[in-house]
XYZ file of C-alpha atoms in Angstrom:
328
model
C 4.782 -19.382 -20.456
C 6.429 -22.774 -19.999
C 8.572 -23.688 -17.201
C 11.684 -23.540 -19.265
C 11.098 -19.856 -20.261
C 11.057 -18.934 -15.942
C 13.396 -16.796 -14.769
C 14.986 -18.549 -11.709
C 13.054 -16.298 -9.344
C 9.887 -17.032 -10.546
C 10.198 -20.441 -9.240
C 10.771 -18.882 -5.493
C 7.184 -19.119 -4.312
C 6.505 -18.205 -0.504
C 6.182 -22.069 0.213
C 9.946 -22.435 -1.448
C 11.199 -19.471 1.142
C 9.786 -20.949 4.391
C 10.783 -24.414 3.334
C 14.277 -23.106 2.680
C 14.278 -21.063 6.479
C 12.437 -24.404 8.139
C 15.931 -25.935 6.756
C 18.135 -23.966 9.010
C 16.066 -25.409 11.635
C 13.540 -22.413 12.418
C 9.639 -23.047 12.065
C 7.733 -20.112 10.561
C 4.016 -19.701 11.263
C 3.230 -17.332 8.479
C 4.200 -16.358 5.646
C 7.309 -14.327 4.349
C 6.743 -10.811 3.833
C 8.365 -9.164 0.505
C 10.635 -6.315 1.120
C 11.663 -3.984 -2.090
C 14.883 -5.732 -3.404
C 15.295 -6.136 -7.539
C 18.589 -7.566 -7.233
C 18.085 -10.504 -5.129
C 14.629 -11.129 -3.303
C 14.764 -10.517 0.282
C 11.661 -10.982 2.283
C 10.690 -10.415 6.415
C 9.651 -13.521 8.627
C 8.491 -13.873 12.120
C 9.497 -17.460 13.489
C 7.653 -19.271 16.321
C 9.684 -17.470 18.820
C 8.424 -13.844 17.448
C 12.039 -13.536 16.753
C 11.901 -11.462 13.123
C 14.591 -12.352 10.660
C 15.245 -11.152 6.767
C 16.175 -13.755 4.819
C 18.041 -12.497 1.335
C 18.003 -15.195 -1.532
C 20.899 -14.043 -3.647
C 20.448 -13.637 -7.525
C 22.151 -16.689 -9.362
C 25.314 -16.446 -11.490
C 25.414 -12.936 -9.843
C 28.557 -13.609 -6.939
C 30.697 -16.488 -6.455
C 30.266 -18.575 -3.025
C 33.783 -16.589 -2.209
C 32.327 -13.128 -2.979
C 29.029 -13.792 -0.970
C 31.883 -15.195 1.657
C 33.731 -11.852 1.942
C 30.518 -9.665 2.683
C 29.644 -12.430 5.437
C 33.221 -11.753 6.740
C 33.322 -7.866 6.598
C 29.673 -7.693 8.093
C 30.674 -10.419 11.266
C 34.056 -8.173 11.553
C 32.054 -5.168 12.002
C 29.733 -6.856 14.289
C 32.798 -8.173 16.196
C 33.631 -4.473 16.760
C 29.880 -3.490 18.467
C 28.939 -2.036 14.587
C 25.264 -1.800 14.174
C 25.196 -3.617 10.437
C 22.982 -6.115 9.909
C 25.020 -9.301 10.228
C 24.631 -12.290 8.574
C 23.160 -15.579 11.502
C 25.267 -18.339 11.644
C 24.454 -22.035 12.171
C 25.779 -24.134 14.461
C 28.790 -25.224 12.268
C 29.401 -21.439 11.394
C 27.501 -21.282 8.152
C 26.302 -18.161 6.750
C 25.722 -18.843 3.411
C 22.931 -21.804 2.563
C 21.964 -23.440 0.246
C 18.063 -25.075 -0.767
C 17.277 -26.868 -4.218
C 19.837 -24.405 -6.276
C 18.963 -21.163 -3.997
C 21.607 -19.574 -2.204
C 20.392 -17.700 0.830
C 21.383 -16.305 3.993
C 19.312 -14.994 7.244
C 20.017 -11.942 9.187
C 18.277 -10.486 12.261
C 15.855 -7.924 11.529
C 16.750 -4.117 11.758
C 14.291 -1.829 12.670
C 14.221 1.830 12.220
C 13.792 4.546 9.989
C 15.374 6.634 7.232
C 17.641 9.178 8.049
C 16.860 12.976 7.674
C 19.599 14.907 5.239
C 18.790 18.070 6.263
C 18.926 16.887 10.173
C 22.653 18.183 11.040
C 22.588 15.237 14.001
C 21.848 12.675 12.028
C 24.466 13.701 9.255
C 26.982 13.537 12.108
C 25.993 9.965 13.347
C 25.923 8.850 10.026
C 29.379 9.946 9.046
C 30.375 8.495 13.006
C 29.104 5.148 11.516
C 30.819 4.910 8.283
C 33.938 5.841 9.616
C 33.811 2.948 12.566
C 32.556 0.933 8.973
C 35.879 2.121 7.050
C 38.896 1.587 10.155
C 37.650 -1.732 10.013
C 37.276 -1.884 6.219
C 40.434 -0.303 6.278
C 42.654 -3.100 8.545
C 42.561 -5.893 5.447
C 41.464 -5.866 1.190
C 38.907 -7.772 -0.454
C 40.493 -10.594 -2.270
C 37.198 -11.464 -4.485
C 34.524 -8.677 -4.754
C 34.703 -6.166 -7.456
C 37.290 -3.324 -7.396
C 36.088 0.294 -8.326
C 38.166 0.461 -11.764
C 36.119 3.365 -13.870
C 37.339 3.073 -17.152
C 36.979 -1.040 -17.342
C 33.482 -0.667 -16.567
C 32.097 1.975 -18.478
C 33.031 0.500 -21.053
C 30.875 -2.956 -19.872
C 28.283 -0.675 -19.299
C 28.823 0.781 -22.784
C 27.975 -2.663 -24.290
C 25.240 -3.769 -22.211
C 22.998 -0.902 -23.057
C 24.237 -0.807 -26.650
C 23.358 -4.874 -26.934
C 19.751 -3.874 -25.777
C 19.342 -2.185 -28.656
C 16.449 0.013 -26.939
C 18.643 3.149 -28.243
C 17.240 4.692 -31.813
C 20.450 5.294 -34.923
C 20.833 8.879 -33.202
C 20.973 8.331 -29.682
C 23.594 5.720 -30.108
C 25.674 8.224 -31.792
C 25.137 11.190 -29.205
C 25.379 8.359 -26.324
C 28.822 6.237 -27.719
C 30.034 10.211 -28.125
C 29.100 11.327 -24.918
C 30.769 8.501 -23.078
C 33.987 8.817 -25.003
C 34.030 12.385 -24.362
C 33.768 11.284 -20.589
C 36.325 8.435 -20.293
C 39.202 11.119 -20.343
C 37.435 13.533 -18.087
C 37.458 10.476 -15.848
C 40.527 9.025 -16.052
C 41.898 12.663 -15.405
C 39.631 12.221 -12.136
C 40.118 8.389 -11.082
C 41.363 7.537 -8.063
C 44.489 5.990 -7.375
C 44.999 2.251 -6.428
C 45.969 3.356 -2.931
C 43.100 4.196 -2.266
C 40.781 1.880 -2.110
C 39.432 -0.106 0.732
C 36.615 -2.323 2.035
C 33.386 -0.150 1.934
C 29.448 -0.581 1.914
C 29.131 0.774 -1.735
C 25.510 1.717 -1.861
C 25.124 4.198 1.109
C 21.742 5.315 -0.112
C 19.093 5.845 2.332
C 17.065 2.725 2.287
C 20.261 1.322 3.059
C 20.484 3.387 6.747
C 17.580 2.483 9.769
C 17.428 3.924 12.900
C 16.014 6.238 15.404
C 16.974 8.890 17.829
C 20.290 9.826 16.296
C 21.339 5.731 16.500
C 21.380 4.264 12.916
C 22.555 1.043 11.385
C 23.836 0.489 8.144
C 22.257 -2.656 6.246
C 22.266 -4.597 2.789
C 25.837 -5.165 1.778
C 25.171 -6.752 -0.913
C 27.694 -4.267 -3.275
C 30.065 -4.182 -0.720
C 33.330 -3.328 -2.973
C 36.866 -2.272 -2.843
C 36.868 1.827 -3.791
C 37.211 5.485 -2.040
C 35.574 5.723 1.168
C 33.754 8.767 -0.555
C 32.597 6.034 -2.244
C 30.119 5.672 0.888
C 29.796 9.473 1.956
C 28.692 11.338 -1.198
C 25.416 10.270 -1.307
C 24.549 11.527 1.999
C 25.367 15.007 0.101
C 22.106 15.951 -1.299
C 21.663 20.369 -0.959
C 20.984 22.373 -3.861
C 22.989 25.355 -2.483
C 26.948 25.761 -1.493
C 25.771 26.585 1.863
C 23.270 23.629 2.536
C 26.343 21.605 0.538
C 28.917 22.932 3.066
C 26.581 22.378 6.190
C 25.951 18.461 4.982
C 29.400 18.190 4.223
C 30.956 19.548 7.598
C 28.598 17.591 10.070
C 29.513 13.911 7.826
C 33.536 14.808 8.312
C 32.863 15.696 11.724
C 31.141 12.315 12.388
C 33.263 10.461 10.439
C 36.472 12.037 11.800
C 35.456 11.098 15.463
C 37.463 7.374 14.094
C 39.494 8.107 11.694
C 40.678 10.771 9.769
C 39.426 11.722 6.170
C 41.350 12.840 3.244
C 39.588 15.608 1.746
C 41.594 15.337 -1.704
C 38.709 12.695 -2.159
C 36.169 15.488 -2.573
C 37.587 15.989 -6.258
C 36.269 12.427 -7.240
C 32.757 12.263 -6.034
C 31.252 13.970 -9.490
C 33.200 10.481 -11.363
C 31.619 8.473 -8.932
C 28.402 10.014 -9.860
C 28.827 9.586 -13.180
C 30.001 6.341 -12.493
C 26.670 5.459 -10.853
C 24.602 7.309 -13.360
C 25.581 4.799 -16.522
C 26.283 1.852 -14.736
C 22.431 2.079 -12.979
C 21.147 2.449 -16.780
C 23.369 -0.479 -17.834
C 22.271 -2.248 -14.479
C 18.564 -2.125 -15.368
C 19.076 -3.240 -19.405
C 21.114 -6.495 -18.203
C 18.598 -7.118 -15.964
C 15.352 -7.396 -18.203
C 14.521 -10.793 -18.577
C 13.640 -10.921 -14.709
C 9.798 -9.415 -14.874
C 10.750 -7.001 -11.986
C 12.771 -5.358 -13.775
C 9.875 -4.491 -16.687
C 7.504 -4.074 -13.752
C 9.771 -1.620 -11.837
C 11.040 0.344 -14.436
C 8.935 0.491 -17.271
C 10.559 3.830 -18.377
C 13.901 2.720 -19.383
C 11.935 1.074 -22.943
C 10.969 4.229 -23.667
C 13.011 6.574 -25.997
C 12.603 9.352 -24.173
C 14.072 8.167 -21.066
C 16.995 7.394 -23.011
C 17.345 11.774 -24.444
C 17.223 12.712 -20.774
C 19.958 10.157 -19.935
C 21.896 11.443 -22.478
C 21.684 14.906 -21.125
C 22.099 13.861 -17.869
C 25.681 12.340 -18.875
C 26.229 15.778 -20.493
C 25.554 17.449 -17.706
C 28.149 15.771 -15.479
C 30.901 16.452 -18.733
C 30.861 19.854 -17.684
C 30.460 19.502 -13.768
C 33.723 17.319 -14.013
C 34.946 20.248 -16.462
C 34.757 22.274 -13.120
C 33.375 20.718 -9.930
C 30.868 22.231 -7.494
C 31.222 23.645 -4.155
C 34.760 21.896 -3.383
C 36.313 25.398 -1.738
């Protein structure tokens, strides 16, 4: 393969990432460890202080300097506020974001800690305490440059990314372009209003939540956005039963309402933000194949069948929106 034909990450060998750290004025005595990130590359570093760091190298063309700028300025908020979010280190000038031969890259201190446990009513409540302190700050001031939770606008990009992969066979582009516009009225009839969005994390999954002993931290804002703060609460919702549901759901309001109150109207639009996240992740992973971690990740999504079971999958949430679960 010749150098032309790289994508850009390929050219970020473990020399490039401690040369770009030793920048900021840090000297690193081993090398960078890689942590799972497809998006960007992120990787752990120990410097000669045993101080450990991440360092996130941000995907290119992805956010503009001003976007990047805005998650810097949410996460130092937060941190202003005694938030446990892994903030961005500054240099001496006040710097976040840096840059070495084309990279962009930031450092942050190192989080330790664990997954939470979904079934563990105490740590549903301390997680829901911790997004709520996340949202009344999200809440005081909007985003001016990161993306906007607008369904309808993009489904419909996500419509043409997969559709331009041309992965799907004759058929399944029928049943899929028929099962997405059998979906765009179900949710527009469930979209949220523009009142109601606010700064949030975005991707409150759990490798996105460390901690221990009931005291977690919420990390990687990287798709920090302006939507529903259910937006960063239904995730943690995981049961298979109306009573597990219930449980889950009571100890996260109960956490989160310790700051500020919730609206539980907002309940009605978590199964469009599923669906939501369903084609957009498919969409996600198609845009991203030319990087070879995508292939190497997610070797599934070039396979037809992957694409059937999508297609039911979408199905499936038609009729959940039809008449969504456990909401009583």
């Amino acid at each position: 393969m010749s150098a032309v034909s790289l994508h850009p990450f390929e050219t970020l060998t473990p020399q490039r990432v401690v040369e770009a750290v030793e920048s900021l004025g840090l000297w690193l005595p081993g090398e960078p460890f890689a942590l799972n990130s497809y998006e960007n590359r992120v990787y752990s570093l120990t410097d000669d202080d045993r101080r450990r760091w991440v360092v996130k190298f941000y995907r290119p063309e992805r956010w503009s300097d001003a976007q990047i700028l805005e998650e810097h300025e949410f996460l130092l908020a937060l941190a202003a506020e005694s938030i446990s979010v892994g903030a961005p280190w500054q240099d001496a000038s006040g710097n976040t974001l840096h840059h070495f031969e084309g990279f962009r890259f930031t450092l942050f201190a190192h989080v330790v800690g664990q997954a939470p446990e979904l079934e563990n009513p105490a740590h549903l409540f301390a997680l829901g305490e911790l997004i709520g302190r996340v949202h009344e700050v999200g809440a005081r001031k909007p985003f001016r440059h990161r993306l906007r939770f607008d369904p309808i606008p993009m489904i419909e990009e996500s419509r043409t990314r997969v559709l331009e992969a041309r992965w799907l066979d004759t058929r399944q582009r029928k049943i899929y372009g028929r099962t997405l516009d059998a979906l765009l009225p179900l949710l527009a009839d469930h979209a949220w209003p523009e009142s109601a969005l606010q700064r949030v994390h975005g991707d409150c999954h759990l490798g996105n939540m460390l901690g221990r002993d009931e005291q977690f931290s919420l990390v990687d804002f990287d798709d920090c956005v302006m939507a529903p703060a259910i937006q960063d609460l239904w995730m943690l919702l995981t049961a298979q039963s109306p009573e597990e549901w219930q449980m889950q759901l009571s100890e996260v309001i109960e956490g989160y309402e310790m700051t500020r109150e919730f609206d539980r109207r907002q309940l009605e639009w978590i199964e469009a933000l599923r669906t939501l996240r369903l084609i957009r992740h498919s969409a996600w992973v198609t845009a991203r194949w030319q990087d070879p971690a995508f292939p190497r990740a997610f070797p599934y999504v070039a396979d037809s069948g992957y694409w059937d079971q999508h297609i039911r999958h979408l199905e499936q949430q038609r009729i959940t929106l039809d008449s969504p679960r456990w909401l009583a």
